Amino acid sequence: MRSLRLTTGLILFAYATSHFLNHAFGVRSIEAMQAASAILLRPWQSYPGLFALYGAFSIHGLLGLYALHRRRHLRLPAAEAWQLALGLTIPQSVLLRADEVIQ
C-alpha cells in the first residue's frame, strides 16, 4: 500500500511540476509557453498519460481516505491534521478550476 501511495504521489508531483514549469515559460512569452507546452504537457495529453494521471489522482485520494478510516481515533498531530485538511481541499479546487476553464 505504501509503495502504491508513493507511486501515485510521484505521478501527481510530476504532473504538477510540468504544469507549473509551463506556467513559468508563460512569464517569458506566450510563444515560449506554447513551445514548452508541446514538450512538457504532451505526456499528459495522451491516453496512457491521462489514464495514469486520473488513475493516480483517484487511487491516491482513496488511499488517503482509507488511511484515515483505519485510524482508531481522530486525534491527529498538527502536521497530519494540516496534511489531511489540505489534501481534502484539492478536489474542491480542481472542480472549481475545471468549472472556470469550461465556461
Short mmCIF file of N, CA and C in Angstrom, two decimals:
data_model
loop_
_atom_site.label_atom_id
_atom_site.label_comp_id
_atom_site.label_asym_id
_atom_site.label_seq_id
_atom_site.Cartn_x
_atom_site.Cartn_y
_atom_site.Cartn_z
N MET A 1 0.83 -1.20 0.00
CA MET A 1 0.00 0.00 0.00
C MET A 1 0.86 1.26 0.00
N ARG A 2 1.92 1.21 0.82
CA ARG A 2 2.76 2.40 0.94
C ARG A 2 3.46 2.72 -0.38
N SER A 3 3.93 1.68 -1.07
CA SER A 3 4.61 1.93 -2.35
C SER A 3 3.63 2.42 -3.42
N LEU A 4 2.40 1.94 -3.36
CA LEU A 4 1.38 2.41 -4.31
C LEU A 4 1.07 3.88 -4.06
N ARG A 5 0.95 4.25 -2.80
CA ARG A 5 0.69 5.65 -2.47
C ARG A 5 1.85 6.55 -2.88
N LEU A 6 3.07 6.04 -2.69
CA LEU A 6 4.25 6.80 -3.11
C LEU A 6 4.28 6.96 -4.63
N THR A 7 3.99 5.89 -5.34
CA THR A 7 4.00 5.94 -6.80
C THR A 7 2.96 6.92 -7.33
N THR A 8 1.74 6.84 -6.80
CA THR A 8 0.70 7.76 -7.27
C THR A 8 1.04 9.20 -6.90
N GLY A 9 1.64 9.40 -5.73
CA GLY A 9 2.07 10.74 -5.33
C GLY A 9 3.14 11.29 -6.26
N LEU A 10 4.06 10.44 -6.68
CA LEU A 10 5.11 10.88 -7.61
C LEU A 10 4.55 11.21 -8.99
N ILE A 11 3.56 10.46 -9.43
CA ILE A 11 2.90 10.78 -10.71
C ILE A 11 2.23 12.14 -10.63
N LEU A 12 1.51 12.39 -9.54
CA LEU A 12 0.85 13.68 -9.36
C LEU A 12 1.86 14.81 -9.24
N PHE A 13 2.98 14.55 -8.56
CA PHE A 13 4.04 15.55 -8.44
C PHE A 13 4.65 15.86 -9.80
N ALA A 14 4.86 14.83 -10.62
CA ALA A 14 5.42 15.05 -11.96
C ALA A 14 4.48 15.90 -12.81
N TYR A 15 3.18 15.63 -12.71
CA TYR A 15 2.22 16.44 -13.46
C TYR A 15 2.23 17.89 -12.98
N ALA A 16 2.18 18.08 -11.67
CA ALA A 16 2.15 19.45 -11.13
C ALA A 16 3.42 20.20 -11.51
N THR A 17 4.56 19.52 -11.47
CA THR A 17 5.83 20.16 -11.83
C THR A 17 5.82 20.59 -13.30
N SER A 18 5.40 19.70 -14.19
CA SER A 18 5.38 20.06 -15.61
C SER A 18 4.36 21.17 -15.87
N HIS A 19 3.24 21.15 -15.17
CA HIS A 19 2.22 22.18 -15.34
C HIS A 19 2.74 23.55 -14.89
N PHE A 20 3.38 23.59 -13.72
CA PHE A 20 3.89 24.88 -13.22
C PHE A 20 5.09 25.36 -14.02
N LEU A 21 5.92 24.44 -14.51
CA LEU A 21 7.02 24.85 -15.38
C LEU A 21 6.48 25.48 -16.66
N ASN A 22 5.40 24.94 -17.17
CA ASN A 22 4.78 25.52 -18.36
C ASN A 22 4.29 26.93 -18.07
N HIS A 23 3.70 27.14 -16.89
CA HIS A 23 3.30 28.49 -16.50
C HIS A 23 4.50 29.41 -16.39
N ALA A 24 5.61 28.91 -15.90
CA ALA A 24 6.82 29.73 -15.78
C ALA A 24 7.29 30.19 -17.16
N PHE A 25 7.19 29.33 -18.16
CA PHE A 25 7.53 29.75 -19.52
C PHE A 25 6.58 30.83 -20.00
N GLY A 26 5.35 30.82 -19.51
CA GLY A 26 4.38 31.85 -19.89
C GLY A 26 4.75 33.22 -19.37
N VAL A 27 5.57 33.30 -18.32
CA VAL A 27 6.04 34.59 -17.83
C VAL A 27 6.94 35.23 -18.88
N ARG A 28 7.68 34.41 -19.58
CA ARG A 28 8.58 34.91 -20.64
C ARG A 28 7.77 35.42 -21.82
N SER A 29 6.93 34.53 -22.38
CA SER A 29 6.08 34.92 -23.50
C SER A 29 5.08 33.79 -23.79
N ILE A 30 4.04 34.14 -24.50
CA ILE A 30 3.04 33.15 -24.88
C ILE A 30 3.66 32.13 -25.84
N GLU A 31 4.52 32.60 -26.74
CA GLU A 31 5.16 31.70 -27.69
C GLU A 31 6.04 30.69 -26.98
N ALA A 32 6.78 31.15 -25.95
CA ALA A 32 7.63 30.24 -25.19
C ALA A 32 6.78 29.22 -24.44
N MET A 33 5.65 29.67 -23.92
CA MET A 33 4.75 28.77 -23.20
C MET A 33 4.19 27.71 -24.14
N GLN A 34 3.80 28.11 -25.33
CA GLN A 34 3.25 27.15 -26.28
C GLN A 34 4.32 26.15 -26.75
N ALA A 35 5.55 26.65 -26.93
CA ALA A 35 6.64 25.75 -27.34
C ALA A 35 6.95 24.76 -26.21
N ALA A 36 6.99 25.25 -24.98
CA ALA A 36 7.27 24.36 -23.85
C ALA A 36 6.12 23.40 -23.61
N SER A 37 4.92 23.85 -23.89
CA SER A 37 3.74 23.00 -23.70
C SER A 37 3.81 21.75 -24.56
N ALA A 38 4.34 21.91 -25.76
CA ALA A 38 4.46 20.76 -26.65
C ALA A 38 5.34 19.67 -26.06
N ILE A 39 6.31 20.05 -25.24
CA ILE A 39 7.22 19.09 -24.63
C ILE A 39 6.75 18.67 -23.25
N LEU A 40 6.39 19.66 -22.42
CA LEU A 40 6.08 19.38 -21.02
C LEU A 40 4.72 18.71 -20.81
N LEU A 41 3.75 19.08 -21.60
CA LEU A 41 2.40 18.59 -21.36
C LEU A 41 1.96 17.46 -22.29
N ARG A 42 2.75 17.18 -23.30
CA ARG A 42 2.36 16.13 -24.25
C ARG A 42 2.16 14.77 -23.57
N PRO A 43 3.01 14.36 -22.62
CA PRO A 43 2.76 13.05 -21.99
C PRO A 43 1.40 12.97 -21.31
N TRP A 44 0.91 14.07 -20.78
CA TRP A 44 -0.35 14.07 -20.05
C TRP A 44 -1.55 14.22 -20.97
N GLN A 45 -1.31 14.51 -22.25
CA GLN A 45 -2.41 14.68 -23.20
C GLN A 45 -2.62 13.46 -24.07
N SER A 46 -1.89 12.39 -23.78
CA SER A 46 -2.10 11.12 -24.48
C SER A 46 -3.03 10.24 -23.64
N TYR A 47 -3.59 9.22 -24.24
CA TYR A 47 -4.48 8.33 -23.49
C TYR A 47 -3.77 7.62 -22.34
N PRO A 48 -2.55 7.08 -22.55
CA PRO A 48 -1.88 6.47 -21.40
C PRO A 48 -1.55 7.48 -20.30
N GLY A 49 -1.18 8.70 -20.70
CA GLY A 49 -0.89 9.73 -19.72
C GLY A 49 -2.12 10.15 -18.94
N LEU A 50 -3.23 10.32 -19.63
CA LEU A 50 -4.48 10.66 -18.95
C LEU A 50 -4.92 9.54 -18.01
N PHE A 51 -4.78 8.30 -18.47
CA PHE A 51 -5.13 7.16 -17.63
C PHE A 51 -4.26 7.14 -16.38
N ALA A 52 -2.96 7.36 -16.54
CA ALA A 52 -2.05 7.38 -15.39
C ALA A 52 -2.38 8.53 -14.45
N LEU A 53 -2.65 9.70 -15.00
CA LEU A 53 -2.94 10.87 -14.17
C LEU A 53 -4.25 10.72 -13.41
N TYR A 54 -5.31 10.38 -14.10
CA TYR A 54 -6.61 10.22 -13.43
C TYR A 54 -6.60 9.03 -12.48
N GLY A 55 -5.93 7.97 -12.89
CA GLY A 55 -5.81 6.81 -12.01
C GLY A 55 -5.04 7.15 -10.75
N ALA A 56 -3.93 7.86 -10.90
CA ALA A 56 -3.12 8.25 -9.74
C ALA A 56 -3.91 9.18 -8.83
N PHE A 57 -4.65 10.11 -9.42
CA PHE A 57 -5.45 11.04 -8.63
C PHE A 57 -6.49 10.28 -7.81
N SER A 58 -7.18 9.36 -8.45
CA SER A 58 -8.23 8.59 -7.77
C SER A 58 -7.65 7.67 -6.70
N ILE A 59 -6.64 6.91 -7.07
CA ILE A 59 -6.06 5.95 -6.13
C ILE A 59 -5.42 6.66 -4.95
N HIS A 60 -4.69 7.74 -5.22
CA HIS A 60 -4.03 8.46 -4.14
C HIS A 60 -5.05 9.02 -3.15
N GLY A 61 -6.12 9.59 -3.66
CA GLY A 61 -7.16 10.11 -2.79
C GLY A 61 -7.85 9.02 -1.98
N LEU A 62 -8.15 7.91 -2.65
CA LEU A 62 -8.81 6.81 -1.94
C LEU A 62 -7.90 6.19 -0.89
N LEU A 63 -6.61 6.08 -1.19
CA LEU A 63 -5.68 5.55 -0.18
C LEU A 63 -5.56 6.49 1.01
N GLY A 64 -5.63 7.78 0.77
CA GLY A 64 -5.60 8.74 1.87
C GLY A 64 -6.84 8.60 2.76
N LEU A 65 -8.00 8.45 2.13
CA LEU A 65 -9.23 8.25 2.91
C LEU A 65 -9.20 6.91 3.64
N TYR A 66 -8.63 5.89 3.01
CA TYR A 66 -8.51 4.58 3.66
C TYR A 66 -7.60 4.67 4.88
N ALA A 67 -6.50 5.40 4.76
CA ALA A 67 -5.60 5.58 5.90
C ALA A 67 -6.32 6.30 7.04
N LEU A 68 -7.14 7.26 6.71
CA LEU A 68 -7.92 7.96 7.74
C LEU A 68 -8.94 7.01 8.38
N HIS A 69 -9.56 6.17 7.58
CA HIS A 69 -10.56 5.22 8.07
C HIS A 69 -9.93 4.20 9.03
N ARG A 70 -8.70 3.80 8.76
CA ARG A 70 -8.04 2.79 9.59
C ARG A 70 -7.60 3.31 10.95
N ARG A 71 -7.58 4.60 11.13
CA ARG A 71 -7.18 5.15 12.42
C ARG A 71 -8.19 4.77 13.49
N ARG A 72 -7.73 4.55 14.69
CA ARG A 72 -8.63 4.19 15.79
C ARG A 72 -9.29 5.42 16.40
N HIS A 73 -8.67 6.56 16.22
CA HIS A 73 -9.22 7.81 16.75
C HIS A 73 -8.84 8.94 15.81
N LEU A 74 -9.47 10.07 15.99
CA LEU A 74 -9.20 11.21 15.11
C LEU A 74 -8.29 12.25 15.77
N ARG A 75 -7.65 11.87 16.85
CA ARG A 75 -6.66 12.78 17.44
C ARG A 75 -5.41 12.75 16.56
N LEU A 76 -5.17 13.84 15.89
CA LEU A 76 -4.06 13.91 14.95
C LEU A 76 -3.03 14.92 15.43
N PRO A 77 -1.76 14.64 15.19
CA PRO A 77 -0.76 15.69 15.38
C PRO A 77 -1.06 16.84 14.40
N ALA A 78 -0.61 18.02 14.75
CA ALA A 78 -0.92 19.21 13.94
C ALA A 78 -0.49 19.04 12.49
N ALA A 79 0.70 18.46 12.27
CA ALA A 79 1.19 18.30 10.90
C ALA A 79 0.28 17.38 10.09
N GLU A 80 -0.18 16.29 10.68
CA GLU A 80 -1.07 15.37 9.98
C GLU A 80 -2.44 16.00 9.74
N ALA A 81 -2.91 16.79 10.68
CA ALA A 81 -4.20 17.47 10.51
C ALA A 81 -4.13 18.45 9.34
N TRP A 82 -3.05 19.21 9.25
CA TRP A 82 -2.87 20.13 8.13
C TRP A 82 -2.78 19.37 6.80
N GLN A 83 -2.02 18.27 6.81
CA GLN A 83 -1.88 17.47 5.59
C GLN A 83 -3.24 16.95 5.13
N LEU A 84 -4.02 16.46 6.06
CA LEU A 84 -5.35 15.95 5.74
C LEU A 84 -6.27 17.06 5.25
N ALA A 85 -6.27 18.18 5.93
CA ALA A 85 -7.14 19.30 5.55
C ALA A 85 -6.78 19.83 4.16
N LEU A 86 -5.50 20.00 3.91
CA LEU A 86 -5.09 20.49 2.60
C LEU A 86 -5.36 19.47 1.51
N GLY A 87 -5.16 18.19 1.82
CA GLY A 87 -5.44 17.14 0.85
C GLY A 87 -6.91 17.07 0.49
N LEU A 88 -7.78 17.31 1.46
CA LEU A 88 -9.21 17.26 1.19
C LEU A 88 -9.72 18.48 0.44
N THR A 89 -8.95 19.56 0.42
CA THR A 89 -9.37 20.74 -0.34
C THR A 89 -8.99 20.65 -1.82
N ILE A 90 -8.11 19.74 -2.17
CA ILE A 90 -7.66 19.64 -3.56
C ILE A 90 -8.80 19.29 -4.52
N PRO A 91 -9.64 18.28 -4.23
CA PRO A 91 -10.73 18.00 -5.19
C PRO A 91 -11.66 19.20 -5.40
N GLN A 92 -11.93 19.95 -4.34
CA GLN A 92 -12.77 21.13 -4.49
C GLN A 92 -12.10 22.16 -5.39
N SER A 93 -10.81 22.36 -5.18
CA SER A 93 -10.07 23.33 -6.00
C SER A 93 -10.04 22.90 -7.46
N VAL A 94 -9.84 21.62 -7.69
CA VAL A 94 -9.79 21.11 -9.07
C VAL A 94 -11.15 21.30 -9.73
N LEU A 95 -12.22 21.00 -9.03
CA LEU A 95 -13.54 21.16 -9.62
C LEU A 95 -13.86 22.62 -9.91
N LEU A 96 -13.48 23.52 -9.01
CA LEU A 96 -13.70 24.94 -9.27
C LEU A 96 -12.90 25.41 -10.47
N ARG A 97 -11.65 24.95 -10.58
CA ARG A 97 -10.81 25.34 -11.70
C ARG A 97 -11.36 24.77 -13.00
N ALA A 98 -11.82 23.53 -12.98
CA ALA A 98 -12.38 22.92 -14.18
C ALA A 98 -13.63 23.67 -14.62
N ASP A 99 -14.42 24.11 -13.68
CA ASP A 99 -15.63 24.87 -14.00
C ASP A 99 -15.26 26.20 -14.67
N GLU A 100 -14.19 26.85 -14.18
CA GLU A 100 -13.74 28.11 -14.80
C GLU A 100 -13.22 27.88 -16.21
N VAL A 101 -12.50 26.80 -16.42
CA VAL A 101 -11.93 26.52 -17.73
C VAL A 101 -13.02 26.19 -18.73
N ILE A 102 -14.03 25.45 -18.29
CA ILE A 102 -15.12 25.05 -19.20
C ILE A 102 -15.94 26.25 -19.64
N GLN A 103 -16.18 27.19 -18.74
CA GLN A 103 -17.00 28.34 -19.09
C GLN A 103 -16.19 29.33 -19.78
#
